[in-house]
Coordinates of C-alpha atoms in Angstrom, one line a residue:
D1 CA -30.7 9.3 -2.1
L2 CA -32.2 5.8 -2.1
N3 CA -35.7 7.3 -2.6
A4 CA -34.6 9.0 -5.8
P5 CA -35.7 7.6 -9.1
L6 CA -33.5 4.9 -10.6
H7 CA -32.4 7.0 -13.6
V8 CA -31.2 9.7 -11.2
Q9 CA -29.3 7.1 -9.0
A10 CA -27.8 5.7 -12.2
A11 CA -26.7 9.1 -13.4
K12 CA -25.1 9.9 -10.1
L13 CA -23.2 6.6 -10.1
R14 CA -22.1 7.1 -13.7
N15 CA -20.8 10.6 -12.8
K16 CA -19.0 9.3 -9.7
L17 CA -17.3 6.7 -11.8
Q18 CA -16.3 9.2 -14.5
N19 CA -14.9 11.6 -11.9
R20 CA -13.0 8.8 -10.2
E21 CA -11.5 7.7 -13.5
K22 CA -10.6 11.3 -14.4
R23 CA -8.9 11.9 -11.0
R24 CA -7.0 8.6 -11.3
N25 CA -5.8 9.5 -14.8
E26 CA -4.6 12.9 -13.6
E27 CA -2.8 11.3 -10.7
R28 CA -1.2 8.7 -13.1
N29 CA -0.1 11.5 -15.4
H30 CA 1.3 13.5 -12.5
R31 CA 3.3 10.5 -11.3
H32 CA 4.5 9.8 -14.9
E33 CA 5.7 13.4 -15.2
Q34 CA 7.5 13.1 -11.8
A35 CA 9.2 9.9 -13.0
D36 CA 10.6 11.8 -16.0
D37 CA 12.2 14.4 -13.6
P38 CA 16.0 13.6 -13.6
Y39 CA 16.4 15.4 -10.2
D40 CA 13.8 13.3 -8.4
D41 CA 15.6 10.8 -6.0
A42 CA 12.4 8.8 -5.3
P43 CA 12.5 5.2 -6.8
P44 CA 10.1 4.6 -9.7
R45 CA 6.8 3.1 -8.7
K46 CA 5.3 0.1 -10.4
R47 CA 2.4 0.8 -12.6
G48 CA -0.4 -1.8 -13.0
S49 CA -1.9 -2.5 -16.3
H50 CA -5.7 -2.5 -16.6
A51 CA -7.9 -3.3 -19.5
S52 CA -9.3 -0.3 -21.2
G53 CA -12.5 0.8 -19.6
D54 CA -11.7 -1.2 -16.5
V55 CA -11.9 0.9 -13.3
P56 CA -9.9 -0.8 -10.6
G57 CA -11.6 -0.9 -7.2
A58 CA -14.9 0.2 -8.6
S59 CA -16.5 -3.2 -8.7
G60 CA -19.1 -2.2 -6.0
A61 CA -20.1 0.9 -7.9
V62 CA -20.2 -0.9 -11.2
A63 CA -22.3 -3.7 -9.7
A64 CA -24.7 -1.2 -8.3
L65 CA -24.9 0.7 -11.6
S66 CA -25.6 -2.5 -13.5
A67 CA -28.3 -3.5 -11.0
I68 CA -29.9 -0.1 -11.3
S69 CA -29.8 -0.2 -15.1
A70 CA -31.3 -3.7 -15.1
A71 CA -34.1 -2.6 -12.8
S72 CA -34.9 0.5 -14.8
S73 CA -34.8 -1.4 -18.1
G74 CA -37.2 -4.1 -16.9
R75 CA -34.7 -7.0 -17.6
P76 CA -33.5 -9.1 -14.7
A77 CA -30.2 -8.3 -13.1
A78 CA -27.3 -10.7 -13.5
P79 CA -27.4 -13.5 -10.9
S80 CA -25.4 -12.7 -7.8
L81 CA -23.7 -15.7 -6.2
P82 CA -22.3 -14.8 -2.8
C83 CA -19.3 -16.0 -0.8
A84 CA -20.4 -14.9 2.7
L85 CA -17.0 -15.8 4.3
C86 CA -15.1 -13.5 1.9
R87 CA -17.9 -11.0 1.4
A88 CA -17.7 -11.3 -2.4
T89 CA -20.3 -11.8 -5.1
F90 CA -19.9 -13.5 -8.4
V91 CA -22.0 -13.4 -11.6
S92 CA -21.4 -17.0 -12.7
E93 CA -21.2 -20.4 -11.1
A94 CA -17.8 -20.9 -12.7
A95 CA -16.4 -17.7 -11.2
L96 CA -17.7 -18.8 -7.8
Q97 CA -16.1 -22.2 -8.1
Q98 CA -12.8 -20.7 -9.1
H99 CA -13.0 -18.4 -6.1
L100 CA -13.8 -21.3 -3.8
T101 CA -10.8 -23.3 -4.9
G102 CA -8.5 -20.3 -5.0
P103 CA -5.9 -19.0 -2.4
V104 CA -8.0 -16.1 -1.2
H105 CA -10.9 -18.3 -0.1
R106 CA -8.6 -21.0 1.3
K107 CA -6.8 -18.3 3.4
A108 CA -10.2 -17.0 4.7
V109 CA -11.2 -20.6 5.6
E110 CA -8.0 -21.0 7.5
R111 CA -8.5 -17.7 9.4
Q112 CA -12.0 -18.8 10.3
R113 CA -10.9 -22.2 11.5
A114 CA -8.1 -20.7 13.6
E115 CA -10.5 -18.1 15.1
T116 CA -13.0 -20.9 15.9
E117 CA -10.2 -22.9 17.7
R118 CA -9.2 -19.8 19.6
A119 CA -12.7 -19.2 20.7
A120 CA -13.1 -22.8 21.8
R121 CA -9.9 -22.6 23.9
R122 CA -11.1 -19.3 25.5
A123 CA -14.6 -20.6 26.3
P124 CA -13.9 -22.2 29.7
Y125 CA -12.2 -19.0 30.8
S126 CA -14.9 -16.6 29.7
A127 CA -17.2 -17.7 32.6
L128 CA -14.4 -16.8 35.0
A129 CA -14.1 -13.3 33.6
D130 CA -17.8 -12.5 34.3

């Protein structure tokens, strides 16, 4: 698949995104129909609101599609600024800074610090286990 021409890869990703969106819409409609059933005892589920055209959870595929499109059009791809700790990428310095000061990144830093402390406490005992 990676050896296929860029336009073929882009078409496959576009189809994949369209199929995913179609499936999600069908599932959403099915859940909505079930919610209207007066004999259904299940509690209603919360429904998230997404911007039109936004495909939740598809950021990886969308990023890949935009990179392929940029490569095939000859224009440079949008800059990708990574946060290695959280395994996330951002397209602007402002978005990266917002992430670095946000709760998700702070929690990841705390997890990393706690793991480092645990590893340091276990280090003297690891030689005994061998």
